[in-house]
Amino acid sequence: MFSEDLVFLDQDIQNSEDLFRFSFNHLKEMGYVKDGYLQSIMDREKEFPTGLKTHVGIDVAIPHTEVDFAEQEAVVFIRTKEKIKFNHMVDPDEEVSTNLIFNIVVKNPKEQVVFLTKLMKIFQNKELMEFLLKENNKKAIVERLTVEIK
């Protein structure tokens, strides 16, 4: 699910809506999502926020939407230059600022739950999270995430 083509490092993106547009443009161009994906992910983020505070102190966001808009499964990993604000998935009134975003595209709803559970394990690995904040080699990032997600 991880691919160098979908790893974007130190992007100059200022807010979640611009991030969703950026991600959608790449996903659509590569045939991963259908046209309604962008509006769907924006709507879903308002209703069910995806910001997450981790126990290791490096927060993340894991935006995703309905499987109806997926053509192929993928994960877009975006590291932004500056932190972007998301609302917390547990307490939507709380803001979570992060520059590590995992935009998930899943076709099977049952697989989405399994994949999110595996991602949660990654988010609890402080050394890995620090690696994701600093590493500039896309191949190394993809290889590491692929090993860790199994």
Backbone as a ProteinNet text record, in pm:
[ID]
protein_1_A
[PRIMARY]
MFSEDLVFLDQDIQNSEDLFRFSFNHLKEMGYVKDGYLQSIMDREKEFPTGLKTHVGIDVAIPHTEVDFAEQEAVVFIRTKEKIKFNHMVDPDEEVSTNLIFNIVVKNPKEQVVFLTKLMKIFQNKELMEFLLKENNKKAIVERLTVEIK
[TERTIARY]
82	0	85	209.1	298.6	377.1	395.1	464.9	543.1	662.5	742.8	668.8	584.8	507.8	408	376.7	277.7	338.7	468.6	538.1	580.5	536.7	565.6	625.7	748.7	823.3	838.5	820.1	841.6	763.3	636.4	546.7	504.5	494.4	452.5	300.7	231.4	85	41.3	-55.6	-90.5	-208.2	-298.5	-417.6	-468.9	-563.6	-611	-681.8	-755.6	-824.4	-725.1	-618.7	-515	-445.8	-427	-367.2	-455.9	-586.5	-678.4	-675.9	-670.4	-662.5	-533	-423.3	-292.5	-294.9	-341.9	-347	-440.3	-559.1	-656.3	-598.5	-533.5	-478.3	-381.8	-297.9	-203.6	-275.3	-365.9	-439.6	-522.7	-589	-674.1	-589.1	-479.8	-390.2	-336.3	-314.2	-258.4	-366	-492.6	-600.4	-641.5	-609.1	-643.2	-784.5	-837.5	-967.5	-1056.2	-1185.6	-1286.7	-1306.3	-1379.2	-1398.8	-1456.7	-1551.5	-1616.3	-1532.7	-1411.7	-1326.7	-1295.5	-1258.3	-1217.9	-1329.6	-1448.3	-1559.3	-1593.8	-1585.4	-1617.7	-1521.2	-1392.3	-1295.8	-1307.4	-1338	-1356.8	-1480.8	-1588.8	-1711.8	-1691.6	-1623.9	-1603.5	-1515.5	-1414.8	-1324.5	-1400.4	-1499.2	-1579	-1664.9	-1718.6	-1807.6	-1732.8	-1625.8	-1546.4	-1399.3	-1351	-1212	-1112.6	-991.3	-892.8	-760.2	-753.1	-631.3	-616.3	-492.3	-468.7	-343.8	-359.2	-244.2	-189.5	-60	-1	65.7	90.6	157	304.7	359.7	501.7	523.4	414.3	426.8	444.7	432.6	440.4	303.6	224.8	86.4	75.3	-39	-62.3	-205.7	-232.3	-369.3	-381.1	-497.9	-519.4	-650.5	-657.6	-780.6	-811.5	-938.9	-987.9	-1136.6	-1193.9	-1335.7	-1397.9	-1518.4	-1593.2	-1522.3	-1536.8	-1472.4	-1529.2	-1646.7	-1711.6	-1625.6	-1536.1	-1457.4	-1319	-1291	-1160	-1161.7	-1058.7	-1035.8	-932.9	-830.2	-723.6	-686.6	-631.8	-589.3	-454.7	-438.1	-314.3	-305	-183.5	-161.3	-72.8	-121	-40	23	155	225.1	276.1	229.7	269.8	331.8	451.6	516.1	521.3	459.7	455.9	568.4	605.4	709.9	663.3	542	483.8	366.7	336.7	226.1	92.1	2	-133.6	-229.3	-333.6	-430.8	-542	-568.6	-681.9	-757.5	-881	-954.2	-929.6	-929.3	-900.2	-1016	-981.5	-1084.8	-1169.1	-1112.9	-1186.9	-1263.4	-1200.2	-1261.2	-1251.8	-1352.1	-1346.3	-1327	-1350.9	-1327.7	-1179.9	-1100.5	-956.8	-882.2	-785	-704.7	-579.8	-539.7	-417.1	-334.7	-213.4	-124.7	-20.1	-8.2	84.9	141.4	255.6	307	328.8	268.8	271	127.5	98.7	-36.6	-33.1	-119.5	-137	-277.1	-288.4	-417.5	-443.9	-542.3	-567.1	-679.4	-655.4	-757	-774.2	-890.7	-918	-1046.3	-1048.1	-1166.1	-1260.9	-1207.2	-1287.2	-1300.4	-1421.8	-1439.3	-1379.6	-1384.4	-1328	-1176.3	-1114	-969.8	-928.6	-1016.4	-985.7	-963.6	-1047.7	-1034.4	-902.7	-870.9	-747.1	-626.2	-630.3	-517.8	-500.1	-609.3	-601.3	-541.6	-576.3	-520.1	-369	-323.5	-179.8	-109.7	-173.9	-116.1	-101.1	-198.2	-191.6	-66.6	-26.8	95.7	218	218	327.8	335.4	220.4	216.6	266.3	276.1	325.6	475.8	539	682.4	757.3	810.5	873.6	990.7	1073	1188.7	1143.1	1039.4	987	925.9	853	791.3	898.8	1004.3	1115.1	1183	1195.7	1249.6	1165	1032.2	942.5	951.8	984	1000.1	1128.9	1229.7	1362.7	1409.1	1367.8	1421.5	1381.5	1477.7	1450.7	1456.1	1483.9	1491.1	1355.4	1283.1	1149.1	1152.1	1251.8	1261.7	1277.6	1361.3	1382.6	1253.1	1177.2	1049.3	951.6	938	845.1	885.6	1014.3	1060.9	1032.8	1060.1	1039.2	891.1	807.4	664.4	606.2	652.9	605	638.2	758.8	799.5	717.6	699.5	631.9	482.3	421.6	276.8	234.5	329.8	295.4	259.2
-121.7	0	126.1	113.5	228.7	229.1	347.8	362	493.1	490.5	613.4	724.8	687.6	787.2	862.3	804.6	865.5	910.2	935.4	992.2	1133.5	1230.1	1370.7	1432.8	1479.5	1526.4	1677.7	1733.9	1876.9	1966.1	1931.7	2007	2137.6	2241.7	2373.3	2383.5	2319.9	2316.8	2379.1	2469.9	2550	2499.3	2421.1	2377.6	2245.2	2186.9	2053.3	2053	2156.4	2158.4	2160.4	2239.2	2239.1	2103	2041.1	1908.8	1807.6	1812.6	1720.1	1740.8	1865.6	1894.4	1838.5	1862.7	1814.6	1662.8	1595.3	1449.4	1398.8	1456.9	1415.5	1428.3	1539.7	1560.9	1448.6	1408.1	1299.8	1165	1138.3	1012.7	998.7	1104.9	1102.3	1082.4	1154.8	1146.1	1003.8	933.5	798.3	689.2	729.4	631.8	561.3	619.2	557	590.3	706.9	750.6	803.8	809.8	863	1012.2	1076.5	1221.9	1271.6	1202.6	1250.6	1239.8	1186.9	1162.3	1290.1	1394.9	1517.9	1572.8	1587.1	1640	1545.9	1417.2	1318.2	1324.9	1337.9	1341	1472	1581.4	1708.4	1702.6	1647.2	1635.2	1542.6	1431.6	1335.2	1393.5	1468.8	1528.7	1624.9	1696.3	1787.8	1710.6	1597.5	1519.9	1425.5	1364.2	1268.8	1304.7	1395.7	1441.1	1326	1347.6	1239.5	1274	1384.5	1416.6	1322.5	1284.6	1189.4	1227.9	1243.2	1264.8	1127	1110.4	980.1	984.5	866.7	857.3	893.2	894.2	927	1076.6	1154.2	1299.3	1352.4	1265.7	1308	1278	1382	1364.5	1340.9	1285.4	1249.2	1282.2	1272.6	1275	1159.8	1095.4	981.1	997.5	1101.1	1124	1008.4	977.5	874.3	899.4	829.3	848.9	717.1	726	606.7	528.4	397.8	309.8	327.4	387.4	406.3	486.3	567.5	656	601.2	478.9	417.7	334.5	350.1	264	157.2	199	110.8	152.7	59	91.4	163.3	256.7	334.1	405	445.9	536.1	648.2	769.9	887	932.6	933.1	983.7	1122.9	1221.2	1359.5	1413.4	1466.5	1537.8	1683.2	1769.3	1911	1986.2	2100.2	2183.6	2234.8	2285.4	2339.9	2251.6	2253.4	2172.6	2227.6	2136.1	2167.7	2129.6	2208.9	2181.6	2089.4	1987.5	1897.1	1895.1	1853.9	1833.4	1690.1	1673.5	1543.2	1446.2	1322	1223.7	1184.5	1192.8	1155.5	1275.3	1391.5	1514.3	1621.3	1630.4	1722.2	1870	1906.4	2045.4	2073.4	1967.5	1981.7	1979.2	2069.1	2072	1986.3	1926.5	1848.4	1909	1949.4	2005.9	1901.2	1875.6	1773.2	1805.5	1748	1754.9	1614.3	1513.7	1376.4	1333.2	1315.4	1281.1	1153.1	1060.1	935.1	937.8	968.5	972.8	832.6	765.3	624.7	610	524.4	489.7	338.4	294.3	151.9	117.5	1.4	-42.6	-128.9	-199.9	-291.6	-236.7	-207.8	-150.2	-236.5	-368.2	-455.7	-441.4	-425.7	-407.5	-272.6	-173.6	-40.9	-47.4	-119.4	-131.4	-200.6	-308.2	-381.9	-292.7	-219.8	-133.8	-19.8	40.1	147.3	94.9	-27.1	-87.6	-103.4	-147.4	-161.9	-25.5	74.8	209.6	257.4	227.6	269.5	215.2	94.3	36.6	116.9	159	242.6	372.1	430.5	559.6	550.2	430.3	412.1	384.8	380.1	352	485	535.1	667.4	675.7	572.7	574.6	582.9	510	512.9	649.6	704.7	835.8	942.9	936.1	1030.8	1011.4	886.4	855	922.9	913.5	973	1125.1	1184.8	1330.9	1378.1	1292.7	1337.1	1278.1	1156	1085.8	1156.1	1167.7	1231.9	1135.9	1009.4	908.6	838	862.5	804.8	652.4	595.1	449.5	393.2	455.3	410.4	421.3	526.6	544.8	434.8	410	307.4	169.7	138.5	8.5	-8.2	94.1	87.4	74.2	153.4	145.8	10.8	-40	-169.3	-280.8	-278	-379.5	-363.7	-241.8	-216.4	-246	-235.1	-251.1	-398	-487.8	-632	-690.5
0	0	0	40.9	39.1	-91.6	-147.5	-274.8	-274.2	-332.3	-339.1	-412.4	-509.6	-585.2	-498.5	-382.7	-293.8	-160.9	-163.3	-47.6	-85.7	-7.6	-34.7	91.1	76.9	193.1	193.7	311.4	337	241.8	227.4	140.5	208.4	129.1	178.6	166.2	260.2	262.5	394	386.3	503.6	585.8	523.3	596.6	541	611.8	574.4	439	406.6	277.2	161.5	174.1	70.1	63.7	178.9	183.1	111.2	135	67.8	-83.3	-126.9	-271.2	-330.2	-261.4	-305.1	-318.6	-215.8	-215.8	-325.4	-335.2	-436.5	-577.4	-605.5	-740	-778.1	-684.5	-712.3	-722.4	-631.6	-633.8	-761.1	-801	-920.6	-1045.8	-1054.4	-1169.8	-1188.2	-1077.2	-1082.8	-1085.6	-1084.1	-1096.5	-968.1	-853.4	-725.8	-677.8	-717.8	-666.3	-777.9	-746.2	-838.3	-812	-901.2	-894.1	-762.1	-703.2	-581.2	-455.4	-468.3	-351.7	-273.1	-343	-274.5	-186.5	-242.2	-163.1	-48	-74.1	28.3	146.5	118.4	228.8	307.9	237.7	308.8	398.4	344.8	423.9	544.1	520.8	628.8	739.5	699.6	799.5	890.5	836.3	919	1018.2	973.8	1059.3	1152.9	1100.8	1178.5	1165.4	1248.4	1237.3	1254.9	1202.9	1201.1	1267.2	1338.6	1412.3	1531.2	1559.5	1668.3	1745.1	1876.4	1964.5	2001.1	1983.6	2015.5	2151.8	2206.1	2336.5	2328.5	2207.1	2192.6	2171	2165	2154.3	2013.2	1913.1	1772.9	1712.5	1693.9	1652.9	1502.6	1462.1	1322	1283.4	1154.4	1104.1	1005.1	1007.1	918.6	840.7	756.9	680.9	585.8	576.4	486.7	465.3	368.9	341.1	297.1	246.4	208.6	98.5	102.6	5.2	-135.7	-146.9	-278.1	-375.5	-324	-409.6	-441	-397.4	-421.1	-548.6	-629.3	-745.2	-709.1	-632.6	-585.8	-444.5	-369.2	-233.6	-236.3	-143.6	-137.3	-3.5	28.2	140.3	89.1	104.1	71.8	202.4	206.5	324.4	289.9	365.1	342.8	471.4	457.1	566.7	522.7	599.8	565.4	636	578	640.3	775.8	777.4	900.1	942.4	1069.6	1119.7	1070.6	1044.7	1000.5	1112.9	1130.3	1235.9	1185.4	1264.9	1245.5	1376.9	1373.3	1496.9	1542.7	1674	1734.4	1708.1	1673.9	1641.8	1762.9	1882.8	2003.3	2058.7	2060.4	2111	2002.4	1915.6	1801.1	1837	1962	2002.6	2026.8	2036	2059.7	1926.4	1911.6	1789.7	1804.7	1694.6	1687.2	1574.5	1605.1	1502.9	1466	1337.7	1293.1	1155.7	1127.9	991	935.2	1000.7	949.5	919.7	791.3	749.6	666.9	704	630.8	571.4	443.7	374.8	318	373.2	342.6	239.9	140	40.7	47.1	93.7	109.2	33.4	-31	-106.4	-23.1	74.8	154.4	296.8	342.6	476.7	588.2	574.1	677	682.7	567.3	562.8	621.4	610	663.4	813.9	884.6	1029.7	1064.7	993	1017.1	990.5	879.4	843.8	944.7	987.5	1087.8	1218.3	1255.3	1376.2	1362.9	1245.8	1222.1	1225.7	1169.2	1174.2	1318	1402	1542.3	1609.9	1573	1629.4	1585	1459.9	1409.3	1489.3	1516.8	1586.1	1730.2	1784.2	1920.4	1925.7	1809.3	1799	1784.3	1894.8	1894.9	1796.9	1793	1703.2	1557	1522.2	1385.5	1353.5	1446.6	1423.9	1406.1	1483.8	1467.5	1331.8	1289	1156.9	1048	1060.9	960.6	958.4	1071.2	1076.9	1008.8	1003.6	959	826.2	796.1	678.6	548.4	456.5	327.7	210	236.4	131.6	122.6	14.2	-0.8	0.5	-65	-69.6	71.7	152.6	290.1	371.2	349.5	419.8	381.2	251.3	204.7	257.3	250	298.9	447	523.7	669.4	704.1	640.5	667.5	624.9	513.5	464	562.4	615.9	715.2	842.7	888.2	1016.6	1010.8	893	882.8	880.3	858.3	849.6	983.6
[MASK]
++++++++++++++++++++++++++++++++++++++++++++++++++++++++++++++++++++++++++++++++++++++++++++++++++++++++++++++++++++++++++++++++++++++++++++++++++++++

